[in-house]
PDB file of C-alpha atoms in Angstrom:
ATOM      1  CA  MET V 587      15.238  12.441 -20.057  1.00  0.00           C
ATOM      2  CA  VAL V 588      16.448  10.324 -17.163  1.00  0.00           C
ATOM      3  CA  GLN V 589      19.768  11.410 -15.724  1.00  0.00           C
ATOM      4  CA  ILE V 590      22.092   8.717 -14.473  1.00  0.00           C
ATOM      5  CA  ALA V 591      24.314   9.210 -11.445  1.00  0.00           C
ATOM      6  CA  PHE V 592      26.534   6.351 -10.316  1.00  0.00           C
ATOM      7  CA  GLY V 593      24.476   3.931 -12.423  1.00  0.00           C
ATOM      8  CA  PHE V 594      21.156   4.792 -10.770  1.00  0.00           C
ATOM      9  CA  PRO V 595      18.235   6.746 -12.253  1.00  0.00           C
ATOM     10  CA  TYR V 596      18.009  10.322 -10.965  1.00  0.00           C
ATOM     11  CA  ALA V 597      14.414   9.655  -9.875  1.00  0.00           C
ATOM     12  CA  LEU V 598      15.735   7.527  -7.025  1.00  0.00           C
ATOM     13  CA  PHE V 599      17.276  10.624  -5.463  1.00  0.00           C
ATOM     14  CA  SER V 600      14.157  12.814  -5.705  1.00  0.00           C
ATOM     15  CA  ARG V 601      11.858  10.608  -3.667  1.00  0.00           C
ATOM     16  CA  LYS V 602       8.153  11.266  -3.505  1.00  0.00           C
ATOM     17  CA  MET V 603       6.444  10.458  -0.224  1.00  0.00           C
ATOM     18  CA  ILE V 604       2.949   9.337   0.600  1.00  0.00           C
ATOM     19  CA  THR V 605       1.040   9.983   3.793  1.00  0.00           C
ATOM     20  CA  ALA V 606      -1.024   7.493   5.780  1.00  0.00           C
ATOM     21  CA  GLU V 607      -4.076   9.613   4.946  1.00  0.00           C
ATOM     22  CA  ALA V 608      -3.398   9.308   1.215  1.00  0.00           C
ATOM     23  CA  VAL V 609      -2.962   5.523   1.486  1.00  0.00           C
ATOM     24  CA  THR V 610      -6.240   5.325   3.391  1.00  0.00           C
ATOM     25  CA  ALA V 611      -7.986   7.421   0.728  1.00  0.00           C
ATOM     26  CA  PHE V 612      -6.764   5.139  -2.078  1.00  0.00           C
ATOM     27  CA  ILE V 613      -8.007   2.077  -0.198  1.00  0.00           C
ATOM     28  CA  ARG V 614     -11.379   3.639   0.657  1.00  0.00           C
ATOM     29  CA  GLN V 615     -12.003   4.360  -3.025  1.00  0.00           C
ATOM     30  CA  VAL V 616     -12.243   0.575  -3.473  1.00  0.00           C
ATOM     31  CA  PHE V 617     -13.452  -0.343   0.035  1.00  0.00           C
ATOM     32  CA  PRO V 618     -15.637   2.542   1.307  1.00  0.00           C
ATOM     33  CA  ASP V 619     -16.389   0.679   4.560  1.00  0.00           C
ATOM     34  CA  ALA V 620     -12.739  -0.063   5.308  1.00  0.00           C
ATOM     35  CA  ALA V 621     -11.028   0.448   8.616  1.00  0.00           C
ATOM     36  CA  VAL V 622      -7.423   1.145   7.626  1.00  0.00           C
ATOM     37  CA  THR V 623      -4.241   1.255   9.679  1.00  0.00           C
ATOM     38  CA  VAL V 624      -1.011   2.383   8.010  1.00  0.00           C
ATOM     39  CA  ILE V 625       2.367   1.941   9.702  1.00  0.00           C
ATOM     40  CA  ASP V 626       5.609   3.376   8.311  1.00  0.00           C
ATOM     41  CA  LYS V 627       7.858   0.345   8.722  1.00  0.00           C
ATOM     42  CA  THR V 628      11.260   2.001   8.175  1.00  0.00           C
ATOM     43  CA  GLY V 629      10.710   5.734   8.702  1.00  0.00           C
ATOM     44  CA  THR V 630      11.107   6.444   4.983  1.00  0.00           C
ATOM     45  CA  GLN V 631       7.366   6.542   4.183  1.00  0.00           C
ATOM     46  CA  ASP V 632       7.711   4.012   1.360  1.00  0.00           C
ATOM     47  CA  HIS V 633       7.874   0.700   3.260  1.00  0.00           C
ATOM     48  CA  LEU V 634       4.430   0.283   4.753  1.00  0.00           C
ATOM     49  CA  ILE V 635       2.416  -2.122   6.837  1.00  0.00           C
ATOM     50  CA  VAL V 636      -1.251  -1.809   5.875  1.00  0.00           C
ATOM     51  CA  ARG V 637      -4.067  -3.414   7.839  1.00  0.00           C
ATOM     52  CA  VAL V 638      -7.447  -3.325   6.125  1.00  0.00           C
ATOM     53  CA  THR V 639     -10.736  -4.538   7.567  1.00  0.00           C
ATOM     54  CA  SER V 640     -13.633  -4.595   5.115  1.00  0.00           C
ATOM     55  CA  GLY V 641     -16.753  -6.549   4.287  1.00  0.00           C
ATOM     56  CA  GLY V 642     -15.467  -6.490   0.706  1.00  0.00           C
ATOM     57  CA  PHE V 643     -13.144  -9.367   1.594  1.00  0.00           C
ATOM     58  CA  LEU V 644     -16.026 -11.707   2.464  1.00  0.00           C
ATOM     59  CA  GLY V 645     -15.685 -14.952   0.510  1.00  0.00           C
ATOM     60  CA  LYS V 646     -12.248 -14.015  -0.856  1.00  0.00           C
ATOM     61  CA  ASN V 647      -9.114 -16.033  -0.191  1.00  0.00           C
ATOM     62  CA  LEU V 648      -5.909 -14.443   1.103  1.00  0.00           C
ATOM     63  CA  LEU V 649      -4.310 -14.082  -2.336  1.00  0.00           C
ATOM     64  CA  ASP V 650      -7.413 -12.386  -3.791  1.00  0.00           C
ATOM     65  CA  ARG V 651      -7.596 -10.028  -0.806  1.00  0.00           C
ATOM     66  CA  HIS V 652      -3.977  -8.986  -1.284  1.00  0.00           C
ATOM     67  CA  ARG V 653      -4.542  -8.492  -5.005  1.00  0.00           C
ATOM     68  CA  MET V 654      -7.492  -6.232  -4.223  1.00  0.00           C
ATOM     69  CA  VAL V 655      -5.390  -4.070  -1.902  1.00  0.00           C
ATOM     70  CA  TYR V 656      -2.540  -3.944  -4.438  1.00  0.00           C
ATOM     71  CA  GLN V 657      -5.035  -2.834  -7.104  1.00  0.00           C
ATOM     72  CA  ALA V 658      -6.311  -0.088  -4.800  1.00  0.00           C
ATOM     73  CA  LEU V 659      -2.726   1.123  -4.331  1.00  0.00           C
ATOM     74  CA  ALA V 660      -1.631   0.635  -7.953  1.00  0.00           C
ATOM     75  CA  ALA V 661      -0.932   4.342  -8.629  1.00  0.00           C
ATOM     76  CA  PRO V 662       1.410   4.987  -5.671  1.00  0.00           C
ATOM     77  CA  MET V 663       3.080   1.604  -6.236  1.00  0.00           C
ATOM     78  CA  LYS V 664       3.682   2.419  -9.898  1.00  0.00           C
ATOM     79  CA  ASP V 665       5.080   5.905  -9.320  1.00  0.00           C
ATOM     80  CA  GLY V 666       7.357   4.766  -6.475  1.00  0.00           C
ATOM     81  CA  ARG V 667       5.639   6.408  -3.517  1.00  0.00           C
ATOM     82  CA  ILE V 668       5.207   2.907  -2.098  1.00  0.00           C
ATOM     83  CA  HIS V 669       8.183   0.592  -2.477  1.00  0.00           C
ATOM     84  CA  ALA V 670       7.263  -2.279  -0.159  1.00  0.00           C
ATOM     85  CA  LEU V 671       3.921  -3.298   1.270  1.00  0.00           C
ATOM     86  CA  GLU V 672       2.993  -5.733   4.030  1.00  0.00           C
ATOM     87  CA  ILE V 673      -0.745  -6.422   3.995  1.00  0.00           C
ATOM     88  CA  THR V 674      -3.228  -7.791   6.513  1.00  0.00           C
ATOM     89  CA  ALA V 675      -6.720  -8.018   5.008  1.00  0.00           C
ATOM     90  CA  LYS V 676      -9.620  -9.265   7.133  1.00  0.00           C
ATOM     91  CA  THR V 677     -13.385  -9.107   7.281  1.00  0.00           C
ATOM     92  CA  PRO V 678     -15.007  -7.472  10.325  1.00  0.00           C
ATOM     93  CA  GLU V 679     -16.144 -10.900  11.507  1.00  0.00           C
ATOM     94  CA  GLU V 680     -12.553 -12.209  11.445  1.00  0.00           C
ATOM     95  CA  VAL V 681     -11.344  -9.278  13.526  1.00  0.00           C
ATOM     96  CA  ASN V 682     -14.094  -9.714  16.117  1.00  0.00           C
ATOM     97  CA  THR V 683     -13.467 -13.431  16.698  1.00  0.00           C
TER      98      THR V 683
END
């Protein structure tokens, strides 16, 4: 049962948090070769900047790359551990040029 306080679900007040290590682990399940940087954008551990470098992005356009990262992070996005996500997704060749 969801309790309501001031019109908001109770779950909003019992916030789960995710660590940079956990975000990296989720991403590396899909991109084992990935170099991952996670930045806590607001200090609340749910608004993140994620930079992923992986050969898995080769031949993929920007939208497909972002979809791939969102799919890798589907569980923490769904359960609220990640609220907002800013993604940079590049191949190693793009980073080195």
